[in-house]
């Protein structure tokens, strides 16, 4: 039977044949990646699993998020991660080597492979035809232990790109257009497979901008075929040997199809505070700006920054604008340095930042009070820049560069001809910041005082009484739940410290309130937990006593993280019942173990001993067992013990 690209990869990686009743399918994971801000917790949990060596084809631990080193904490984390990598056979990418997704694409991605990463933008590697999925750190640790990743059976949606982009319109505008059409929940439960004659004109780094920001659609992942463009990129990286052709068969079928005519696209901008709040640049043209940041895993490739350098060459940034550029990797930075484009950037007044996530995750460059910041990032969530009342607009590198010169939001086509930058014949390859694992892993793991050990979760009770400690609206992000600015990111392996800041940008009183009750429940609207893969957004609430979240719907990774951490995610049977629940209500749920054991899907919840509502418990048998065990760590330990018995 004719297969699409996703089906081809699934057919070589599914560990059981799938029948139509299956809700989730076990997937063999070839590669994993972690980054430092999710990595410390991921590896603490990995250590708790007690497995002597990683069982994947290759696992990489990156340092890219948290490199400010304003105290000992970051450096402690880096040391811990390096020594864990050494001991367990993991590649280690040192600070300065680049952003995990950019470096993985350059140096590790292999068409046809599966990748699980503890970062929501892991799907970036879909640009090189990997089935690349973002997940919580514990899921990644479990995959490193050789256990499958359970993938919710996705709908496969074909996005057909036709024609070609006109000058000044870029790959970023393609994904912004898709976000405009589908919204931040439009991709939940879906994999987007790209096809059509329009993809032929897109290089791998351009494709990576699109697969990267598929995360903002809530998608499981996004993928391009492995065609001659993939081969060209791999050849330029000196890795042509890993290329194989993987393209959809003639007549391959999809669950849905969307067509985007590239010639008709124009420069777009996502307004605060959501990546789907998209309008044409021309609608806001002339808006004064205070800051322009070019970088992040979405738009920091060599081609992106060459485009920016071409625009800035011989010009100066506007006096009222602070312009910063963060190249995505050491490779990108060294190529810009070698060909003189770094001079063009510096000469135009750009502040050159480290090859890390930097301002994208609020690590420096917080805008001024009420500041308007134009960024090439993928997320403009409330509070994420580090300045609560700032406004972040997401644009392409071309729009960012032209606007930096003008001092106001400007359609890049206004600046005259924009010459297309081609993929280089050869990238500079120098892996000196990659530390390879020893053949026989050994050595001691070094734990500074910032590495606080984790405690194993308790088993689930039969009955829980809890207070509604917070009621929130739709599209709450993990940045809302567990903010991550320069002040907090150093404490990712110190849960008691982080706990004080849980929900702090939405509700200053949350910590006091929750610490005064025994158990808490959160009530939420649609798409609860969108955004980052950080399992801290589940572990910290669990640490504080949150036992359940009742929502209209959940984002994929966060739903799994809640289960992994032993918090029960329940969905309203009737969304009107959202109105019935108020902060301070006393909730009783009985028969929890019995319901989970018997796979009861409809639960009843008692409110203030006066009213009841019905909620859906949409768990697979495996998820029910994880909840019964108190979380994925306990459950996996049990599975491993049974295997070894
Ligand atoms: C993000 O872009 O939000 C992050 C920071 O990369 C997160 C990971 C984290 O919170 O550490 C993500 O995307 O998963
Ligand atoms: Fe880093 Fe930003 Fe990409 Fe997250 S989205 S991995 S913080 S660059």
XYZ file of C-alpha atoms and ligand atoms in Angstrom:
667
model
C 0.000 0.000 0.000
C 1.202 3.521 -0.787
C 2.732 5.124 2.305
C 3.372 8.700 3.315
C 6.674 9.700 4.953
C 5.368 9.415 8.516
C 3.976 5.932 7.881
C 7.333 4.855 6.441
C 9.186 5.859 9.598
C 6.501 4.448 11.870
C 6.593 1.125 10.031
C 10.253 0.639 10.977
C 9.883 1.900 14.555
C 6.572 0.713 15.934
C 7.136 -2.054 18.427
C 3.775 -3.668 17.904
C 1.366 -3.891 15.037
C -1.323 -1.310 15.417
C -5.001 -2.050 15.341
C -7.745 0.478 14.916
C -8.687 0.440 18.633
C -5.244 1.505 19.790
C -5.127 4.966 21.294
C -1.369 5.006 21.723
C 1.426 3.080 20.071
C 4.878 2.106 21.413
C 7.621 3.745 19.400
C 11.283 2.749 19.388
C 13.452 5.777 20.034
C 16.831 5.870 18.251
C 18.141 9.222 19.478
C 17.508 11.474 22.446
C 18.450 15.011 23.260
C 18.286 17.001 26.444
C 19.224 20.584 27.195
C 20.485 21.912 30.497
C 17.312 23.521 31.806
C 15.279 20.338 31.491
C 18.371 18.106 31.588
C 19.283 18.312 35.268
C 15.913 16.928 36.305
C 15.885 14.449 33.427
C 19.256 13.021 34.515
C 18.379 13.008 38.230
C 15.423 10.840 37.240
C 17.621 8.824 34.879
C 19.992 8.117 37.769
C 17.038 7.041 39.919
C 16.197 4.425 37.259
C 19.544 2.765 37.987
C 20.421 1.798 34.396
C 24.218 1.513 33.836
C 24.411 2.870 30.272
C 22.173 4.548 27.699
C 20.501 2.088 25.351
C 19.764 4.418 22.443
C 21.807 4.648 19.221
C 22.975 8.035 20.414
C 22.016 10.484 23.132
C 23.201 14.075 23.425
C 23.184 16.419 26.398
C 23.346 20.093 25.358
C 24.209 23.190 27.345
C 22.440 26.070 25.672
C 19.670 27.571 27.787
C 21.281 28.585 30.963
C 24.710 30.102 30.513
C 24.647 33.458 32.276
C 26.540 32.055 35.288
C 25.642 34.903 37.609
C 26.454 32.560 40.505
C 27.740 29.038 40.983
C 24.384 27.449 40.090
C 24.653 27.271 36.285
C 28.234 26.119 36.394
C 27.302 23.416 38.927
C 24.569 22.236 36.595
C 26.952 22.123 33.636
C 29.492 20.100 35.633
C 26.816 17.701 36.808
C 25.553 17.203 33.263
C 29.030 16.672 31.843
C 29.929 14.070 34.451
C 26.597 12.268 33.991
C 27.242 12.210 30.234
C 30.716 10.787 30.774
C 29.486 8.106 33.139
C 26.548 6.880 31.094
C 27.816 7.127 27.504
C 26.170 10.357 26.355
C 27.559 12.958 23.929
C 28.044 16.297 25.641
C 27.705 19.587 23.757
C 29.438 22.290 25.772
C 28.161 25.832 26.302
C 29.077 27.841 23.229
C 28.509 24.996 20.785
C 25.040 26.248 20.050
C 21.330 25.792 20.539
C 20.405 22.125 20.784
C 18.023 22.079 17.810
C 20.401 23.925 15.504
C 23.378 21.746 16.466
C 21.365 18.525 16.327
C 20.324 19.367 12.782
C 23.872 20.238 11.750
C 25.770 17.403 13.371
C 23.447 14.531 14.388
C 20.108 14.341 12.570
C 19.641 11.238 10.414
C 16.738 10.900 7.968
C 14.334 8.144 8.899
C 15.333 8.045 12.574
C 13.272 8.768 15.660
C 14.290 11.421 18.172
C 12.822 12.196 21.573
C 13.960 15.436 23.187
C 13.260 17.158 26.479
C 12.441 20.361 24.691
C 9.242 21.216 22.867
C 11.101 22.347 19.744
C 12.685 18.944 19.179
C 10.529 18.616 15.998
C 13.045 20.982 14.348
C 14.895 17.828 13.228
C 11.819 16.964 11.146
C 13.434 19.245 8.558
C 15.846 16.362 7.948
C 13.044 13.802 7.896
C 13.335 12.593 11.462
C 10.264 11.722 13.461
C 11.299 14.100 16.214
C 9.100 14.588 19.240
C 9.283 16.839 22.304
C 8.501 15.315 25.691
C 9.099 15.687 29.402
C 12.570 14.899 30.725
C 11.344 11.763 32.452
C 9.984 10.393 29.163
C 13.392 11.014 27.641
C 15.151 9.315 30.574
C 12.856 6.317 30.168
C 13.667 6.138 26.437
C 17.380 6.255 27.244
C 16.728 3.201 29.399
C 15.535 1.403 26.251
C 11.815 1.603 26.972
C 9.508 2.682 24.137
C 7.869 6.077 23.931
C 4.093 5.810 23.783
C 2.814 7.967 20.996
C -0.823 8.959 20.928
C -1.959 7.750 17.501
C -1.738 10.971 15.468
C -3.760 12.219 12.538
C -1.403 12.838 9.638
C -2.047 16.137 7.935
C -0.478 16.976 4.584
C 0.534 20.602 4.171
C 1.036 21.130 0.483
C 3.198 24.116 -0.398
C 2.831 25.324 -3.962
C 4.805 27.875 -5.986
C 7.669 29.800 -4.433
C 8.267 32.602 -1.966
C 8.617 36.100 -3.356
C 11.631 38.223 -2.258
C 11.300 39.560 1.276
C 8.908 36.776 2.294
C 10.494 33.949 4.239
C 9.960 30.518 5.770
C 8.914 32.259 8.992
C 5.998 33.793 7.127
C 4.889 30.325 5.974
C 4.611 29.015 9.524
C 3.058 32.263 10.767
C 0.425 31.876 8.053
C -0.265 28.310 9.218
C -0.558 29.565 12.815
C -2.917 32.287 11.650
C -5.137 29.690 10.023
C -4.972 26.886 12.586
C -4.238 28.645 15.944
C -2.113 27.383 18.830
C -4.344 24.382 19.347
C -4.818 23.551 15.679
C -2.127 20.912 15.672
C -3.012 18.971 18.817
C -2.953 15.239 18.032
C -1.535 15.834 14.548
C 1.660 15.343 12.605
C 2.173 17.801 9.767
C 3.878 16.308 6.721
C 5.009 18.840 4.121
C 4.872 18.208 0.385
C 4.262 19.966 -2.922
C 6.486 21.709 -5.452
C 6.916 24.587 -2.974
C 9.183 22.540 -0.719
C 11.778 22.136 -3.487
C 12.792 25.776 -3.109
C 13.203 25.508 0.666
C 16.603 24.576 2.083
C 16.883 22.419 5.215
C 17.441 25.438 7.521
C 14.340 27.114 6.058
C 12.385 23.902 6.536
C 13.693 23.827 10.101
C 12.076 27.211 10.817
C 8.771 25.611 9.838
C 9.142 22.310 11.711
C 10.452 24.203 14.732
C 7.382 26.390 15.020
C 5.033 23.499 14.407
C 5.411 23.195 18.184
C 3.418 26.414 18.490
C 0.522 24.693 16.726
C 0.505 22.127 19.520
C 1.423 19.450 16.954
C 3.056 16.162 17.878
C 5.648 16.916 15.228
C 6.219 18.179 11.683
C 8.273 16.553 8.957
C 9.705 17.097 5.476
C 10.731 14.289 3.113
C 14.367 13.313 2.755
C 14.954 14.551 -0.792
C 17.773 16.152 -2.740
C 17.670 19.241 -0.471
C 18.256 17.019 2.546
C 21.137 15.395 0.674
C 22.594 18.799 -0.246
C 22.526 19.923 3.384
C 24.082 16.708 4.662
C 26.783 16.885 1.978
C 27.595 20.450 3.041
C 27.896 19.187 6.620
C 30.215 16.370 5.490
C 27.588 13.775 6.452
C 26.173 12.687 3.097
C 26.745 9.073 4.139
C 23.693 9.155 6.467
C 21.352 10.307 3.707
C 18.685 8.015 2.285
C 15.747 8.999 0.161
C 12.429 8.964 2.032
C 9.566 10.438 0.069
C 5.839 9.760 0.074
C 4.668 7.091 -2.374
C 2.469 8.077 -5.284
C -1.112 7.960 -4.016
C -0.157 8.111 -0.317
C -3.114 9.068 1.847
C -3.492 11.621 4.626
C -6.184 12.370 7.189
C -6.320 16.028 6.159
C -4.830 18.357 3.582
C -4.036 22.075 3.663
C -2.711 24.013 0.675
C -0.533 27.106 1.022
C 0.271 29.107 -2.093
C 3.698 30.541 -1.388
C 3.530 33.262 -4.069
C 0.537 34.775 -2.294
C 2.214 35.101 1.110
C 3.406 38.406 2.491
C 5.496 39.337 5.552
C 3.552 38.547 8.711
C 3.853 39.369 12.392
C 2.503 37.624 15.513
C 1.255 40.181 18.003
C 1.475 39.816 21.793
C 0.983 37.480 23.590
C 0.410 34.520 21.338
C 2.180 33.113 18.256
C -1.174 32.709 16.491
C -2.160 36.341 16.868
C -0.961 36.929 13.309
C -1.554 39.877 10.980
C 0.229 41.271 7.921
C 3.227 43.495 8.734
C 1.647 46.208 6.604
C -1.289 46.429 9.036
C 1.017 47.562 11.839
C 3.621 49.256 9.722
C 5.157 52.315 11.358
C 4.781 51.013 14.924
C 7.791 52.378 16.868
C 10.031 49.692 18.363
C 12.583 49.700 21.182
C 14.353 46.445 20.640
C 15.135 43.911 17.909
C 16.425 40.449 18.777
C 17.521 38.118 15.993
C 18.215 34.541 16.999
C 16.619 31.540 18.797
C 16.254 28.014 17.474
C 13.715 29.281 14.921
C 15.817 31.775 13.005
C 19.528 31.704 13.751
C 20.890 29.608 10.903
C 23.734 30.676 8.642
C 21.261 31.534 5.871
C 19.097 33.599 8.233
C 21.986 35.592 9.600
C 23.576 36.097 6.191
C 20.253 37.539 5.071
C 20.381 39.886 8.066
C 24.035 40.796 7.405
C 23.208 41.575 3.761
C 20.436 43.920 4.861
C 22.552 45.629 7.538
C 25.734 45.883 5.459
C 26.916 49.490 5.376
C 23.890 50.686 7.346
C 23.322 51.571 10.999
C 20.705 50.400 13.456
C 18.240 53.120 14.448
C 19.384 55.173 17.472
C 16.225 54.303 19.456
C 16.548 50.561 18.892
C 18.702 48.085 20.770
C 19.661 45.397 18.259
C 21.041 42.035 19.390
C 21.976 38.995 17.321
C 22.511 35.478 18.712
C 23.939 33.055 16.127
C 22.436 29.579 16.507
C 25.684 27.689 16.759
C 29.436 27.878 16.853
C 29.342 26.757 13.230
C 27.115 29.678 12.229
C 29.191 32.185 14.192
C 32.491 30.955 12.823
C 31.180 31.073 9.247
C 29.980 34.642 9.719
C 33.348 35.528 11.236
C 35.278 33.926 8.411
C 33.392 35.560 5.554
C 33.356 39.023 7.158
C 29.594 39.220 7.756
C 30.184 39.428 11.476
C 31.838 42.752 10.713
C 28.684 43.914 8.928
C 26.562 43.036 11.936
C 28.893 44.632 14.476
C 29.419 47.631 12.240
C 25.664 48.206 12.064
C 25.610 48.298 15.866
C 24.360 44.784 16.604
C 25.189 43.422 20.036
C 26.507 39.933 19.374
C 25.291 37.414 21.935
C 26.465 33.919 22.776
C 25.239 31.065 20.602
C 22.525 30.106 23.078
C 18.799 30.576 23.639
C 19.485 33.811 25.527
C 16.680 36.372 25.321
C 14.231 33.802 23.921
C 13.943 32.316 27.402
C 14.438 35.602 29.225
C 18.146 35.058 29.852
C 19.170 38.651 29.456
C 18.006 41.472 27.173
C 14.717 41.985 29.022
C 13.039 44.959 27.319
C 12.492 48.317 28.994
C 9.266 49.045 30.908
C 6.402 48.770 28.447
C 8.976 48.129 25.708
C 8.085 46.946 22.211
C 10.397 44.158 21.142
C 10.570 42.609 17.681
C 11.985 39.111 17.801
C 12.595 36.233 15.418
C 11.710 33.737 18.192
C 8.856 31.282 18.196
C 7.083 32.371 21.392
C 5.845 35.729 22.648
C 4.008 34.490 25.729
C 3.187 36.895 28.500
C 6.109 37.471 30.848
C 8.602 35.356 28.929
C 10.917 38.235 27.989
C 11.523 39.042 31.650
C 9.571 42.345 31.566
C 5.939 41.738 32.430
C 4.511 44.752 30.650
C 6.656 44.468 27.522
C 5.129 43.515 24.182
C 6.910 40.980 22.004
C 6.127 40.693 18.283
C 7.376 37.717 16.278
C 8.717 38.313 12.772
C 11.111 36.961 10.132
C 14.825 37.880 10.175
C 14.260 40.087 7.131
C 11.473 42.072 8.813
C 13.536 42.304 12.002
C 16.649 43.600 10.228
C 14.867 46.176 8.093
C 12.841 47.392 11.080
C 16.021 47.702 13.181
C 17.331 50.192 10.641
C 14.088 52.149 10.355
C 13.200 52.165 14.073
C 9.617 51.234 13.256
C 8.007 47.992 12.108
C 8.671 47.893 8.373
C 7.740 45.581 5.538
C 11.151 44.284 4.359
C 10.116 44.656 0.733
C 10.281 48.425 1.247
C 14.071 48.408 1.483
C 14.638 47.486 -2.136
C 15.831 44.209 -3.534
C 16.473 41.396 -1.071
C 18.874 38.869 -2.524
C 18.231 35.240 -1.655
C 21.049 33.662 0.351
C 21.945 30.194 -0.871
C 22.981 27.263 1.282
C 26.805 27.135 1.331
C 28.537 24.334 -0.579
C 30.395 23.446 2.594
C 29.856 24.355 6.214
C 32.856 24.796 8.492
C 32.911 21.656 10.589
C 34.751 21.805 13.892
C 33.315 19.697 16.684
C 35.800 20.822 19.323
C 33.005 21.726 21.763
C 31.514 18.245 21.563
C 32.771 15.841 24.200
C 32.454 12.270 23.009
C 31.532 9.547 25.477
C 34.211 7.073 26.488
C 33.882 3.535 25.112
C 33.531 2.230 28.642
C 31.743 4.945 30.536
C 33.170 5.666 33.945
C 33.932 8.435 36.412
C 32.086 10.011 39.273
C 29.083 12.254 38.938
C 29.840 15.663 40.457
C 26.970 17.320 42.331
C 27.376 20.883 43.508
C 24.991 22.308 46.108
C 22.567 23.405 43.377
C 21.750 19.788 42.570
C 19.008 18.912 45.028
C 18.080 15.212 44.992
C 14.567 14.292 43.930
C 12.218 12.272 46.108
C 10.211 9.365 44.771
C 6.488 10.059 44.450
C 3.861 8.399 46.649
C 1.205 6.003 45.402
C -2.252 7.283 44.508
C -4.933 7.281 47.228
C -8.493 5.987 46.930
C -10.088 9.278 47.933
C -8.833 12.852 47.738
C -10.238 15.995 49.310
C -8.862 19.137 47.762
C -9.448 22.877 47.458
C -9.718 24.681 44.136
C -6.576 26.762 44.521
C -6.700 28.470 41.147
C -9.087 28.953 38.268
C -7.534 30.056 34.980
C -8.679 30.803 31.418
C -7.781 29.229 28.034
C -4.264 28.703 26.633
C -2.363 28.881 29.927
C 1.303 28.313 29.096
C 3.920 26.430 31.055
C 5.614 29.838 31.321
C 2.539 30.956 33.285
C 2.676 27.867 35.493
C 6.418 27.790 36.125
C 8.025 31.004 34.914
C 11.591 30.758 33.619
C 13.454 34.001 33.592
C 17.100 34.708 34.323
C 16.270 34.791 38.032
C 14.622 31.362 38.102
C 16.299 29.280 35.428
C 19.354 28.576 37.621
C 17.092 26.677 40.032
C 15.711 24.030 37.703
C 17.193 21.300 39.889
C 15.971 22.889 43.115
C 12.240 22.223 43.276
C 11.611 23.725 46.775
C 13.112 27.011 45.593
C 11.162 27.088 42.318
C 7.951 26.290 44.185
C 7.817 29.806 45.635
C 7.374 31.197 42.125
C 4.770 28.793 40.800
C 2.088 30.795 38.914
C 3.756 33.949 40.279
C 3.338 36.054 37.150
C -0.406 35.331 37.067
C -1.162 35.327 40.768
C 1.261 36.567 43.427
C -0.747 34.856 46.167
C -0.751 31.365 44.745
C 2.158 30.092 46.836
C 0.630 31.302 50.112
C -2.744 29.891 49.222
C -1.532 26.446 48.257
C 0.778 26.105 51.227
C -2.212 26.670 53.496
C -4.241 23.751 52.181
C -3.455 20.069 52.174
C -4.360 19.285 48.579
C -5.093 21.548 45.633
C -7.016 21.382 42.357
C -6.531 23.680 39.391
C -9.446 24.487 37.112
C -8.563 25.535 33.574
C -9.971 26.316 30.149
C -8.821 24.996 26.758
C -5.267 23.948 25.866
C -3.937 24.032 29.417
C -0.132 23.768 29.595
C 0.740 24.805 26.043
C 4.315 25.685 25.192
C 7.423 24.326 26.813
C 8.057 20.696 27.677
C 9.316 21.627 31.156
C 8.075 18.966 33.537
C 8.701 21.474 36.324
C 5.266 22.830 35.411
C 3.894 19.532 36.720
C 6.483 18.524 39.315
C 6.418 21.844 41.173
C 2.603 21.935 41.490
C 2.734 18.283 42.637
C 5.377 19.206 45.213
C 3.026 21.942 46.442
C 0.117 19.512 46.759
C -1.754 19.911 43.463
C -3.424 16.552 42.874
C -5.677 17.202 39.886
C -6.236 19.598 37.063
C -9.725 19.809 35.590
C -9.613 21.523 32.198
C -11.622 21.905 29.005
C -8.605 20.459 27.164
C -4.859 19.952 27.597
C -1.725 20.494 25.524
C -0.079 17.184 24.596
C 3.259 17.311 26.401
C 1.843 18.821 29.559
C -0.925 16.220 29.749
C 1.763 13.515 29.752
C 3.906 15.433 32.239
C 0.995 15.682 34.671
C 0.465 11.942 34.520
C 4.210 11.327 34.788
C 4.303 13.364 37.986
C 1.190 11.720 39.452
C -1.270 14.600 38.938
C -4.622 13.486 37.507
C -5.615 15.492 34.392
C -9.396 15.410 33.979
C -11.517 16.942 31.243
C -14.985 18.470 31.733
C -17.695 16.228 30.330
C -19.725 19.383 29.780
C -17.691 22.584 29.327
C -20.503 24.583 30.975
C -19.436 23.032 34.276
C -16.296 25.174 34.130
C -18.577 28.012 35.290
C -19.728 26.023 38.324
C -16.283 25.785 39.877
C -14.830 28.651 41.897
C -11.588 29.269 43.689
C -11.978 28.040 47.294
C -14.490 25.266 46.463
C -13.977 22.036 48.389
C -13.810 19.038 46.108
C -14.059 15.355 46.916
C -13.159 12.584 44.521
C -13.769 9.043 45.646
C -13.014 5.650 44.163
C -9.861 6.888 42.428
C -7.860 3.643 42.561
C -10.925 1.625 41.673
C -11.743 3.880 38.720
C -8.173 3.784 37.450
C -7.915 0.012 37.877
C -11.200 -0.619 36.083
C -10.564 1.967 33.387
C -13.702 3.912 34.266
C -13.826 6.845 31.859
C -16.497 8.952 33.504
C -15.850 10.154 37.053
C -18.068 12.109 39.309
C -16.805 14.998 41.401
C -18.418 16.348 44.497
C -18.375 20.151 44.951
C -18.819 21.553 48.462
C -20.925 18.457 49.342
C -23.775 20.162 47.419
C -23.328 19.573 43.742
C -21.707 17.044 41.451
C -20.205 17.343 38.010
C -18.988 14.705 35.582
C -15.483 14.649 34.189
C -13.738 12.430 31.660
C -10.702 10.389 32.633
C -9.201 9.774 29.195
C -6.389 7.454 30.187
C -4.967 4.405 28.511
C -4.398 1.356 30.638
C -0.695 2.244 30.835
C -1.439 5.802 31.939
C -3.819 4.523 34.607
C -1.077 2.269 35.924
C 1.360 5.184 36.001
C -1.127 7.234 38.023
C -1.747 4.319 40.381
C 2.007 4.005 40.942
C 2.187 7.735 41.740
C 4.083 8.615 38.569
C 6.202 7.367 35.694
C 9.381 6.992 37.719
C 7.870 4.484 40.142
C 6.105 2.735 37.277
C 9.238 2.398 35.132
C 11.302 1.139 38.053
C 8.677 -1.562 38.533
C 8.693 -2.479 34.829
C 12.507 -2.685 34.809
C 12.568 -4.779 37.995
C 10.050 -7.212 36.518
C 12.153 -7.466 33.330
C 15.328 -8.182 35.291
C 13.670 -10.655 37.703
C 11.100 27.001 25.716
O 11.321 27.398 24.578
O 10.081 27.302 26.355
C 12.126 26.096 26.383
C 12.783 26.872 27.441
O 13.090 25.721 25.438
C 11.391 24.871 26.916
C 12.227 23.988 27.745
C 12.405 24.458 29.158
O 11.474 24.989 29.740
O 13.486 24.240 29.675
C 10.736 24.019 25.812
O 10.456 24.527 24.755
O 10.443 22.845 26.050
Fe 15.866 27.849 23.339
Fe 13.987 29.559 22.697
Fe 14.405 27.461 21.212
Fe 13.324 27.149 23.629
S 12.445 28.201 21.886
S 14.974 25.918 22.694
S 14.396 28.750 24.734
S 15.829 29.128 21.536
